[in-house]
Amino acid sequence: MKKRLATLLMCLPLALTGCGSAGYVDASAAGDAVDIWSTYATEKILQDRTDLYDSVRLPAEVTVEACRGEYESTQIILTAQQNVSAYNAEVVADLTGPDGATFPKANIDLRHQKYIEVTVAHSDYNSPPIGWYPDALVPLETIVEYGENTIAAGQNQGVYITFNVPTTQAPGTYTGSLRVTYDGAETTLPVTLTVYDLTVSEVTRSESYFNLGFSLHLGELDSTQEMWRKYTEALLEYRISPSSVLRTTTTSEENMDAYIEEVVDLVVNRGMSTINSPWKTGDVLTQFLVKLAEKSVEIDRNLIDMVIVKGIDEPSVDNLSTVTTDTAAFNSGVTNAISQFDSLEGTTSEFITELKESAEDIPYIIALQYNRNEATDKAGVDTYCPLFDKYDTAESRALYDDQHKGRWWYGCISPRPPYPTYHTEDTLVSARSVGWMMSEYDVIGNLYWSATVYARWDGSVYNAIEDYYSGNAERFRNCNGDGYLFYPGAPYGIDGPVASIRLEAIRDGNEEYEILYDLNAAYTEAGLSADNIQRNISDLIYSGTKVRYNNISEQFAAARKAMIQLAMLA
């Protein structure tokens, strides 16, 4: 084992330097009408800027490296030299691989990038340009159907290409071709998919709380539970758990039973990792936990271990007394539930003990930072959930060591670059690095206040939006993209949400969290720590929680490749 680990450590410099570079300048041109090139999945290529991207311009080819059980993407860019009245792209056939293996073209998803306007860039740190940013990813066939597959002269059009690699896919290199057509012209790009002999866990081991409760119905014009379920399932596809599994919750026993039935289905059949209890304190929390414990016995699976409770949001010093009261009521509800677990029938004493221990570890999460002051100390906060930037130093991270189950954090309007964000004008490495930082800094849970703000806040009320897809990216004051990671499918006849390019980056980071989780587990099993080697890799991307913006896509590609190679060796 020592010899294997020594070999792994020796391979780190090779892993970091053997990842290629972005030094390509000449891209394949298809005729005079369109210049076709590719770029990293982590880049945002503005529709109206063709002068910014020489350093990230890659050859006109589709090249992706992925693990089994992973979604991994790239993008091709069509830069129009003259008006294009119609373009299209399709994978010609299944990709062919080693020993007769194939990769189904049905697992290669092509989506047209829709652009949304940033009129004011709110980051002084990295000075992002204003203009039209890619965000919504609409199925390309839908765009063709609606006749929106046009490109104006002097503009870019991105096609986001995602490979969904089955866990059963044989490792090796797969090749094929992508046909691109426009106004009667045609060109074919080579497609190369490398599948590593490494499988990403199908089980999501991070926790999350992403709210679906803001204005979803305004975009879809549909307030049914069926539509809520479609959004829930979409979140789960991105390894994210929702704020609630039901659109409406009440204190009735019937509603609570329906909630639990929905929870069981989503946990067992959809891989949901986190169960948020909408009943937060006192007797109703006790009732919910007892019912959930009974269901755990029935299906022989510990559901209590997945429960979180989110308390008051961003309390001020003036209402910390409410936090104190609510925390006490939460603790009372949990204690009373545990006292009833002994009467559970049809199970073992060992399982009852496990359920009790899990209940004792349920976090009561408050979106608040710890300030070492008398006011917050007296509030008796169970689990602090500060902003990303509050984990920037070892000293600040230590403030959140002693918490039930583990550390939580969140981002919204703040923090701003160089700290991670989901903002429209920020690099996608920023959103993707959240998963890496969670692994490195032992953050178990990620909270986000809303994925579905289909309205614009004017300072007092939310107002309806006329154009969800190409209007102003600012729906909450002084922040582009805050509060929405989906777009409504209804305008395109799609029965459910349309994902943003930012949501794709979040999933990528969540998948990489799983790879790092297993890498760390392999070291722990050997009686060692992977902390230093993980730090060596992640140092290419960020320091503390500050993202490195210089040549970031190439640096990220190198870090990702090193991580995968080390995970395979481990």
Coordinates of C-alpha atoms in Angstrom, one line a residue:
M1 CA 0.0 0.0 0.0
K2 CA 2.9 2.4 0.8
K3 CA 4.4 1.7 -2.5
R4 CA 1.1 2.5 -4.3
L5 CA 0.7 5.7 -2.5
A6 CA 4.3 6.7 -3.1
T7 CA 3.6 6.1 -6.8
L8 CA 0.5 8.2 -6.6
L9 CA 2.4 11.1 -5.1
M10 CA 5.1 10.9 -7.7
C11 CA 2.4 11.0 -10.4
L12 CA 1.0 14.3 -9.2
P13 CA 3.4 16.6 -11.1
L14 CA 2.8 14.6 -14.3
A15 CA -0.9 14.9 -13.7
L16 CA -0.7 18.6 -13.3
T17 CA 1.5 19.2 -16.4
G18 CA 0.2 16.6 -18.8
C19 CA -3.2 18.1 -19.4
G20 CA -2.6 20.1 -22.6
S21 CA -3.0 23.8 -23.0
A22 CA -5.3 26.3 -24.7
G23 CA -2.7 27.4 -27.1
Y24 CA -4.8 26.7 -30.2
V25 CA -5.6 29.8 -32.3
D26 CA -6.6 28.4 -35.7
A27 CA -10.0 26.8 -35.7
S28 CA -11.5 25.0 -38.6
A29 CA -13.6 27.3 -40.7
A30 CA -16.6 26.0 -42.6
G31 CA -17.0 28.1 -45.7
D32 CA -17.2 31.8 -45.6
A33 CA -20.5 32.2 -43.7
V34 CA -19.6 30.6 -40.4
D35 CA -16.4 30.2 -38.3
I36 CA -16.8 27.1 -36.1
W37 CA -14.6 26.6 -33.0
S38 CA -14.9 25.0 -29.6
T39 CA -14.1 26.0 -26.1
Y40 CA -14.2 24.8 -22.5
A41 CA -17.5 24.0 -20.9
T42 CA -16.5 26.4 -18.1
E43 CA -16.4 29.4 -20.5
K44 CA -19.3 31.9 -21.2
I45 CA -18.9 33.2 -24.7
L46 CA -21.0 36.3 -25.1
Q47 CA -23.3 36.5 -28.1
D48 CA -22.2 40.0 -29.1
R49 CA -18.5 39.9 -28.4
T50 CA -16.1 38.2 -30.9
D51 CA -13.0 40.0 -29.7
L52 CA -12.4 38.5 -26.3
Y53 CA -11.8 34.8 -26.7
D54 CA -8.4 34.1 -28.5
S55 CA -7.0 32.5 -25.3
V56 CA -9.9 30.0 -24.9
R57 CA -10.5 29.3 -28.6
L58 CA -10.0 25.6 -29.3
P59 CA -10.1 23.5 -32.5
A60 CA -13.4 22.8 -34.3
E61 CA -13.9 19.4 -32.7
V62 CA -15.9 17.9 -29.9
T63 CA -13.6 16.5 -27.2
V64 CA -14.7 15.3 -23.8
E65 CA -13.1 13.3 -21.0
A66 CA -15.5 11.8 -18.5
C67 CA -15.9 9.2 -15.8
R68 CA -18.6 6.5 -15.8
G69 CA -21.8 7.8 -14.1
E70 CA -21.0 11.4 -15.0
Y71 CA -22.4 14.1 -17.1
E72 CA -19.6 16.0 -18.9
S73 CA -19.9 18.8 -21.5
T74 CA -18.2 20.9 -24.0
Q75 CA -19.4 23.6 -26.4
I76 CA -19.0 24.5 -30.0
I77 CA -19.3 28.2 -31.1
L78 CA -20.6 29.3 -34.5
T79 CA -19.4 32.8 -35.3
A80 CA -21.4 34.2 -38.2
Q81 CA -19.6 36.2 -40.8
Q82 CA -23.0 37.0 -42.5
N83 CA -26.6 36.5 -41.5
V84 CA -27.5 32.8 -41.1
S85 CA -31.2 32.0 -41.6
A86 CA -31.0 28.5 -40.2
Y87 CA -28.4 26.3 -38.5
N88 CA -28.6 22.8 -37.1
A89 CA -26.3 20.1 -35.6
E90 CA -26.6 16.4 -35.0
V91 CA -24.5 13.5 -33.9
V92 CA -24.3 11.3 -37.1
A93 CA -24.3 7.9 -35.4
D94 CA -23.4 6.0 -32.2
L95 CA -19.7 6.5 -31.3
T96 CA -17.5 3.5 -31.8
G97 CA -15.0 2.4 -29.1
P98 CA -12.7 -0.4 -28.0
D99 CA -13.4 -4.0 -28.7
G100 CA -16.7 -3.3 -30.6
A101 CA -18.1 -1.2 -27.7
T102 CA -20.4 1.8 -28.7
F103 CA -21.6 4.9 -27.0
P104 CA -25.2 5.7 -27.9
K105 CA -25.8 9.0 -29.7
A106 CA -29.1 9.2 -27.6
N107 CA -26.8 9.9 -24.6
I108 CA -25.4 13.0 -26.3
D109 CA -27.5 16.1 -25.7
L110 CA -27.3 19.2 -27.9
R111 CA -28.7 22.4 -26.6
H112 CA -29.0 25.9 -28.1
Q113 CA -27.6 28.6 -25.8
K114 CA -30.1 31.4 -25.3
Y115 CA -28.7 34.8 -24.3
I116 CA -29.8 37.2 -21.6
E117 CA -28.7 40.8 -21.2
V118 CA -26.4 42.1 -18.5
T119 CA -26.6 45.9 -18.6
V120 CA -24.6 46.5 -15.4
A121 CA -21.8 44.1 -14.2
H122 CA -21.8 44.2 -10.4
S123 CA -18.3 42.8 -9.9
D124 CA -15.4 45.2 -9.6
Y125 CA -12.9 42.4 -9.0
N126 CA -12.8 40.7 -12.4
S127 CA -14.3 43.5 -14.5
P128 CA -16.7 41.3 -16.6
P129 CA -18.0 42.9 -19.8
I130 CA -21.6 43.9 -20.2
G131 CA -23.5 42.3 -23.0
W132 CA -25.5 39.2 -23.9
Y133 CA -24.5 36.1 -21.8
P134 CA -25.4 32.5 -22.5
D135 CA -27.7 31.1 -19.8
A136 CA -30.8 29.1 -20.8
L137 CA -30.0 25.8 -22.6
V138 CA -33.0 24.9 -24.8
P139 CA -33.0 21.6 -26.7
L140 CA -31.7 22.3 -30.2
E141 CA -34.6 20.4 -31.8
T142 CA -37.0 22.7 -30.0
I143 CA -35.2 25.8 -31.2
V144 CA -35.4 24.4 -34.8
E145 CA -39.1 23.7 -34.4
Y146 CA -39.7 27.3 -33.2
G147 CA -37.6 28.8 -36.0
E148 CA -35.2 30.5 -33.7
N149 CA -32.1 28.8 -35.1
T150 CA -30.8 31.9 -36.7
I151 CA -27.5 33.8 -36.2
A152 CA -27.0 37.4 -37.0
A153 CA -23.8 38.6 -38.7
G154 CA -21.0 39.3 -36.3
Q155 CA -22.6 37.3 -33.5
N156 CA -21.7 34.0 -31.7
Q157 CA -24.1 31.1 -31.2
G158 CA -23.1 28.5 -28.7
V159 CA -24.2 24.8 -28.8
Y160 CA -23.8 23.1 -25.4
I161 CA -23.0 19.4 -25.8
T162 CA -23.4 17.0 -22.9
F163 CA -22.4 13.4 -22.7
N164 CA -24.4 11.3 -20.2
V165 CA -22.0 8.4 -19.5
P166 CA -23.7 5.2 -18.1
T167 CA -22.1 3.5 -15.1
T168 CA -21.8 0.4 -17.3
Q169 CA -19.9 2.1 -20.1
A170 CA -16.7 0.3 -21.0
P171 CA -13.6 2.6 -20.5
G172 CA -11.7 3.7 -23.5
T173 CA -11.8 6.2 -26.4
Y174 CA -15.0 6.5 -28.5
T175 CA -15.0 8.4 -31.8
G176 CA -17.7 9.7 -34.2
S177 CA -18.8 12.9 -35.9
L178 CA -21.0 15.8 -35.5
R179 CA -22.7 17.3 -38.6
V180 CA -23.3 21.0 -38.6
T181 CA -25.5 22.6 -41.3
Y182 CA -26.4 26.2 -42.1
D183 CA -28.1 27.7 -45.1
G184 CA -27.4 24.7 -47.3
A185 CA -23.7 24.4 -46.3
E186 CA -22.5 21.4 -44.3
T187 CA -19.4 20.5 -42.3
T188 CA -18.5 17.6 -40.1
L189 CA -16.6 17.9 -36.8
P190 CA -14.8 14.9 -35.2
V191 CA -16.1 13.7 -31.9
T192 CA -13.9 12.1 -29.3
L193 CA -15.1 10.8 -25.9
T194 CA -12.6 9.4 -23.4
V195 CA -14.3 7.3 -20.7
Y196 CA -12.1 6.8 -17.7
D197 CA -12.0 3.6 -15.7
L198 CA -13.6 5.4 -12.7
T199 CA -17.2 5.5 -11.6
V200 CA -18.9 8.4 -9.9
S201 CA -21.1 7.4 -7.0
E202 CA -24.7 7.1 -7.9
V203 CA -25.5 8.1 -4.3
T204 CA -25.3 11.8 -3.6
R205 CA -23.4 12.3 -0.3
S206 CA -23.6 16.0 0.0
E207 CA -26.7 17.7 1.3
S208 CA -28.6 20.7 -0.1
Y209 CA -31.6 22.9 0.2
F210 CA -32.5 24.8 -3.0
N211 CA -35.8 26.6 -2.7
L212 CA -38.5 26.2 -5.4
G213 CA -41.1 28.4 -3.7
F214 CA -40.6 31.8 -5.4
S215 CA -42.8 32.5 -8.4
L216 CA -42.5 29.2 -10.2
H217 CA -46.2 29.3 -11.1
L218 CA -45.8 32.7 -12.8
G219 CA -43.4 31.3 -15.4
E220 CA -45.3 28.0 -16.0
L221 CA -48.8 29.3 -15.5
D222 CA -49.2 26.1 -13.6
S223 CA -49.5 25.8 -9.8
T224 CA -50.2 22.1 -9.6
Q225 CA -48.3 19.5 -7.6
E226 CA -47.5 17.7 -10.9
M227 CA -45.5 20.7 -12.1
W228 CA -43.8 21.1 -8.7
R229 CA -42.8 17.4 -9.0
K230 CA -41.2 18.0 -12.4
Y231 CA -39.1 20.8 -10.9
T232 CA -38.2 18.6 -8.0
E233 CA -37.1 15.8 -10.3
A234 CA -35.1 18.3 -12.4
L235 CA -33.2 19.4 -9.3
L236 CA -32.5 15.8 -8.4
E237 CA -31.0 15.3 -11.8
Y238 CA -28.4 17.9 -10.8
R239 CA -27.8 16.2 -7.4
I240 CA -29.6 18.9 -5.6
S241 CA -32.4 18.4 -3.0
P242 CA -35.5 20.8 -2.9
S243 CA -36.8 22.9 -0.1
S244 CA -40.0 20.9 -0.1
V245 CA -41.4 17.9 -1.9
L246 CA -44.9 19.3 -1.9
R247 CA -46.1 22.6 -3.3
T248 CA -48.3 23.2 -0.2
T249 CA -47.8 21.9 3.3
T250 CA -50.2 22.1 6.2
T251 CA -50.3 20.7 9.7
S252 CA -52.9 18.2 8.9
E253 CA -52.1 14.5 9.3
E254 CA -53.2 13.8 5.8
N255 CA -50.8 16.4 4.4
M256 CA -47.9 15.0 6.5
D257 CA -48.6 11.5 5.3
A258 CA -48.6 12.7 1.7
Y259 CA -45.3 14.5 2.3
I260 CA -43.7 11.3 3.6
E261 CA -45.0 9.2 0.8
E262 CA -43.5 11.7 -1.7
V263 CA -40.2 11.7 0.3
V264 CA -39.9 7.9 0.2
D265 CA -40.5 7.8 -3.6
L266 CA -37.9 10.5 -4.2
V267 CA -35.3 9.0 -1.9
V268 CA -35.7 5.4 -3.1
N269 CA -36.3 6.0 -6.8
R270 CA -34.8 9.4 -7.5
G271 CA -31.8 9.5 -5.2
M272 CA -32.8 12.5 -3.1
S273 CA -30.1 13.1 -0.4
T274 CA -31.8 15.6 1.9
I275 CA -35.2 15.6 3.5
N276 CA -36.2 19.1 4.6
S277 CA -38.9 19.1 7.3
P278 CA -41.4 22.0 6.7
W279 CA -42.5 21.4 10.3
K280 CA -39.8 23.0 12.2
T281 CA -40.5 23.0 15.9
G282 CA -42.6 21.6 18.8
D283 CA -45.3 19.0 18.5
V284 CA -45.6 19.1 14.7
L285 CA -41.9 18.4 14.3
T286 CA -42.3 15.5 16.8
Q287 CA -45.2 14.1 14.9
F288 CA -43.3 14.3 11.6
L289 CA -40.2 12.6 13.0
V290 CA -42.2 9.8 14.6
K291 CA -44.1 9.2 11.4
L292 CA -40.8 9.2 9.4
A293 CA -39.3 6.8 11.9
E294 CA -42.2 4.5 11.4
K295 CA -41.7 4.7 7.7
S296 CA -38.0 4.0 8.1
V297 CA -38.9 0.8 9.9
E298 CA -41.4 -0.1 7.2
I299 CA -38.9 0.2 4.3
D300 CA -35.9 -0.8 6.4
R301 CA -34.0 2.4 5.6
N302 CA -32.9 5.2 7.9
L303 CA -34.7 8.3 6.7
I304 CA -34.1 10.2 9.9
D305 CA -30.4 10.5 9.0
M306 CA -31.3 12.6 5.9
V307 CA -33.5 15.2 7.8
I308 CA -32.6 18.8 8.1
V309 CA -34.6 21.7 9.4
K310 CA -34.1 25.2 8.0
G311 CA -34.9 27.9 10.6
I312 CA -35.3 31.7 10.3
D313 CA -33.6 33.2 7.3
E314 CA -30.8 35.8 7.7
P315 CA -31.9 37.0 11.2
S316 CA -30.7 40.4 12.3
V317 CA -29.4 41.2 15.7
D318 CA -32.8 42.7 16.5
N319 CA -34.6 39.4 16.1
L320 CA -32.1 37.0 17.5
S321 CA -34.4 36.4 20.4
T322 CA -36.7 34.6 17.9
V323 CA -33.9 32.3 16.9
T324 CA -33.3 31.5 20.6
T325 CA -37.0 30.7 21.1
D326 CA -37.3 28.6 17.9
T327 CA -34.1 26.7 18.6
A328 CA -35.4 25.7 22.0
A329 CA -38.7 24.6 20.4
F330 CA -36.8 22.6 17.8
N331 CA -34.8 20.8 20.4
S332 CA -38.0 20.1 22.4
G333 CA -39.6 18.6 19.3
V334 CA -36.6 16.4 18.5
T335 CA -36.3 15.2 22.2
N336 CA -40.0 14.3 22.4
A337 CA -39.8 12.4 19.1
I338 CA -36.8 10.4 20.3
S339 CA -38.6 9.4 23.5
Q340 CA -41.3 7.8 21.3
F341 CA -38.9 5.8 19.2
D342 CA -38.7 3.0 21.8
S343 CA -42.3 2.1 21.0
L344 CA -41.6 1.4 17.4
E345 CA -42.6 -2.2 16.4
G346 CA -41.2 -4.6 13.9
T347 CA -37.6 -3.7 14.1
T348 CA -34.4 -4.3 16.2
S349 CA -33.1 -2.3 19.2
E350 CA -30.0 -1.6 17.1
F351 CA -32.1 0.1 14.4
I352 CA -34.0 2.1 17.0
T353 CA -30.7 3.2 18.5
E354 CA -29.5 4.3 15.0
L355 CA -32.7 6.3 14.5
K356 CA -32.2 8.0 17.9
E357 CA -28.6 8.9 17.1
S358 CA -29.6 10.3 13.7
A359 CA -32.4 12.4 15.3
E360 CA -29.9 13.8 17.8
D361 CA -27.8 14.9 14.8
I362 CA -30.6 16.7 12.9
P363 CA -29.3 20.2 12.1
Y364 CA -31.4 23.3 12.8
I365 CA -29.9 25.6 10.1
I366 CA -29.8 29.3 10.5
A367 CA -28.4 31.5 7.6
L368 CA -26.1 33.4 9.8
Q369 CA -22.4 33.9 10.4
Y370 CA -20.8 33.4 13.8
N371 CA -19.3 36.6 15.0
R372 CA -17.9 35.7 18.5
N373 CA -20.2 38.2 20.1
E374 CA -22.6 38.0 23.0
A375 CA -25.7 38.5 20.9
T376 CA -25.1 35.5 18.7
D377 CA -23.7 33.3 21.5
K378 CA -26.9 33.8 23.5
A379 CA -29.0 33.0 20.4
G380 CA -28.0 29.4 20.9
V381 CA -27.7 28.7 17.1
D382 CA -27.5 25.0 16.4
T383 CA -26.0 25.1 12.9
Y384 CA -24.7 28.3 11.5
C385 CA -24.9 28.6 7.7
P386 CA -22.7 31.5 6.6
L387 CA -21.8 32.9 3.2
F388 CA -19.1 31.2 1.1
D389 CA -16.5 33.9 2.0
K390 CA -16.7 33.2 5.7
Y391 CA -14.8 29.9 5.1
D392 CA -11.8 31.7 3.5
T393 CA -9.3 31.1 6.3
A394 CA -8.5 28.2 8.6
E395 CA -9.3 30.5 11.5
S396 CA -12.7 31.4 10.2
R397 CA -13.5 27.8 9.2
A398 CA -12.7 26.7 12.8
L399 CA -15.6 28.8 14.1
Y400 CA -18.0 26.2 12.5
D401 CA -16.3 23.0 13.7
D402 CA -18.7 22.1 16.5
Q403 CA -22.0 21.7 14.6
H404 CA -24.6 19.0 14.4
K405 CA -23.8 16.7 11.4
G406 CA -21.4 19.2 9.8
R407 CA -20.8 22.6 8.2
W408 CA -23.3 24.4 6.0
W409 CA -22.9 27.5 3.8
Y410 CA -24.7 29.5 1.1
G411 CA -24.4 32.2 -1.5
C412 CA -26.8 34.7 -3.0
I413 CA -26.2 38.3 -3.9
S414 CA -23.2 38.1 -1.7
P415 CA -20.4 37.2 -1.7
R416 CA -19.1 38.6 -5.0
P417 CA -15.9 37.6 -6.9
P418 CA -13.3 36.6 -6.1
Y419 CA -15.5 34.3 -3.9
P420 CA -17.8 31.8 -5.6
T421 CA -21.1 32.9 -7.1
Y422 CA -23.9 31.7 -9.4
H423 CA -24.0 35.1 -11.0
T424 CA -24.7 35.5 -14.7
E425 CA -21.5 37.4 -15.5
D426 CA -19.2 35.2 -13.4
T427 CA -17.0 32.4 -14.7
L428 CA -18.6 28.9 -14.6
V429 CA -15.5 27.7 -12.7
S430 CA -16.8 29.8 -9.9
A431 CA -20.1 27.9 -9.5
R432 CA -18.3 24.6 -10.2
S433 CA -15.6 25.1 -7.5
V434 CA -18.3 25.1 -4.8
G435 CA -18.3 21.3 -4.8
W436 CA -14.5 21.2 -4.6
M437 CA -14.4 23.6 -1.7
M438 CA -17.1 21.6 0.1
S439 CA -15.0 18.5 -0.1
E440 CA -11.8 20.3 1.0
Y441 CA -13.3 22.2 3.9
D442 CA -15.7 19.5 5.1
V443 CA -18.9 21.5 4.2
I444 CA -21.7 18.9 4.2
G445 CA -24.6 21.2 3.0
N446 CA -25.2 23.9 0.5
L447 CA -28.2 26.2 0.7
Y448 CA -29.7 28.5 -2.0
W449 CA -32.7 30.8 -1.5
S450 CA -34.4 30.3 -4.8
A451 CA -34.0 28.5 -8.1
T452 CA -37.2 29.8 -9.7
V453 CA -37.6 33.6 -9.4
Y454 CA -39.8 34.0 -12.4
A455 CA -40.5 37.6 -11.5
R456 CA -38.6 40.9 -10.9
W457 CA -38.2 42.5 -7.5
D458 CA -38.7 46.3 -7.5
G459 CA -37.8 46.8 -3.9
S460 CA -41.3 46.1 -2.5
V461 CA -43.1 43.6 -4.6
Y462 CA -42.3 41.0 -7.3
N463 CA -43.6 42.0 -10.8
A464 CA -44.3 39.7 -13.7
I465 CA -41.7 39.3 -16.4
E466 CA -42.7 39.6 -20.1
D467 CA -39.6 37.8 -21.5
Y468 CA -38.0 35.2 -19.3
Y469 CA -35.3 34.2 -21.8
S470 CA -33.8 37.4 -23.2
G471 CA -34.8 40.2 -20.9
N472 CA -32.6 41.7 -18.2
A473 CA -30.6 39.2 -16.2
E474 CA -31.1 41.3 -13.0
R475 CA -34.3 40.1 -11.2
F476 CA -33.1 41.1 -7.7
R477 CA -31.4 44.4 -7.1
N478 CA -27.7 44.7 -7.8
C479 CA -27.2 41.1 -8.9
N480 CA -27.5 39.3 -12.2
G481 CA -28.9 35.8 -12.1
D482 CA -29.6 35.7 -8.4
G483 CA -32.6 33.6 -7.5
Y484 CA -33.1 31.6 -10.7
L485 CA -31.2 28.6 -12.1
F486 CA -34.1 27.4 -14.3
Y487 CA -36.3 28.9 -17.0
P488 CA -39.9 28.0 -17.5
G489 CA -40.5 25.4 -20.2
A490 CA -44.0 26.7 -21.0
P491 CA -42.9 29.3 -23.6
Y492 CA -41.4 26.5 -25.7
G493 CA -44.2 23.9 -25.1
I494 CA -41.9 22.0 -22.7
D495 CA -43.6 20.3 -19.9
G496 CA -41.2 21.2 -17.1
P497 CA -38.2 23.4 -16.5
V498 CA -35.3 24.4 -18.8
A499 CA -31.9 24.3 -17.1
S500 CA -29.3 27.2 -17.2
I501 CA -25.7 26.8 -18.1
R502 CA -25.0 27.8 -14.4
L503 CA -27.0 24.8 -13.2
E504 CA -24.9 22.5 -15.4
A505 CA -21.7 23.9 -13.7
I506 CA -23.2 23.2 -10.3
R507 CA -23.9 19.6 -11.2
D508 CA -20.4 19.2 -12.5
G509 CA -19.1 20.4 -9.2
N510 CA -21.4 18.1 -7.3
E511 CA -20.1 15.1 -9.3
E512 CA -16.5 16.2 -8.7
Y513 CA -17.4 16.4 -4.9
E514 CA -18.2 12.7 -5.2
I515 CA -14.9 11.8 -6.9
L516 CA -13.0 13.7 -4.2
Y517 CA -15.2 12.0 -1.5
D518 CA -14.0 8.6 -2.7
L519 CA -10.4 9.8 -3.1
N520 CA -10.4 10.9 0.5
A521 CA -12.0 7.7 1.6
A522 CA -9.3 5.6 -0.1
Y523 CA -6.6 7.6 1.8
T524 CA -8.5 7.3 5.1
E525 CA -8.8 3.5 4.7
A526 CA -5.0 3.4 4.2
G527 CA -4.6 5.4 7.5
L528 CA -3.4 8.5 5.6
S529 CA -4.8 11.9 4.8
A530 CA -5.4 13.3 1.3
D531 CA -5.6 16.9 2.6
N532 CA -2.2 18.0 1.2
I533 CA -2.6 16.3 -2.2
Q534 CA -6.1 17.7 -2.6
R535 CA -4.7 21.2 -1.7
N536 CA -2.0 20.8 -4.3
I537 CA -4.7 20.2 -7.0
S538 CA -7.2 22.7 -5.9
D539 CA -4.6 25.4 -5.6
L540 CA -4.8 25.7 -9.4
I541 CA -8.4 26.8 -9.0
Y542 CA -8.7 28.7 -5.7
S543 CA -7.0 29.9 -2.6
G544 CA -9.1 29.7 0.6
T545 CA -12.4 30.4 -1.0
K546 CA -11.1 33.0 -3.5
V547 CA -11.3 31.8 -7.1
R548 CA -8.2 32.3 -9.3
Y549 CA -9.4 34.2 -12.4
N550 CA -6.1 34.1 -14.4
N551 CA -6.4 31.5 -17.3
I552 CA -9.0 29.8 -15.1
S553 CA -10.6 27.4 -17.6
E554 CA -7.2 25.9 -18.6
Q555 CA -6.2 25.7 -14.9
F556 CA -9.4 24.0 -14.0
A557 CA -9.0 21.4 -16.8
A558 CA -5.6 20.6 -15.5
A559 CA -6.9 20.3 -11.9
R560 CA -9.8 18.1 -12.9
K561 CA -7.5 15.7 -14.9
A562 CA -5.1 15.4 -12.0
M563 CA -8.0 14.7 -9.7
I564 CA -9.3 11.9 -11.9
Q565 CA -5.8 10.3 -12.4
L566 CA -5.2 10.4 -8.7
A567 CA -8.6 8.9 -7.9
M568 CA -7.9 6.0 -10.3
L569 CA -4.5 5.4 -8.8
A570 CA -6.0 5.5 -5.3

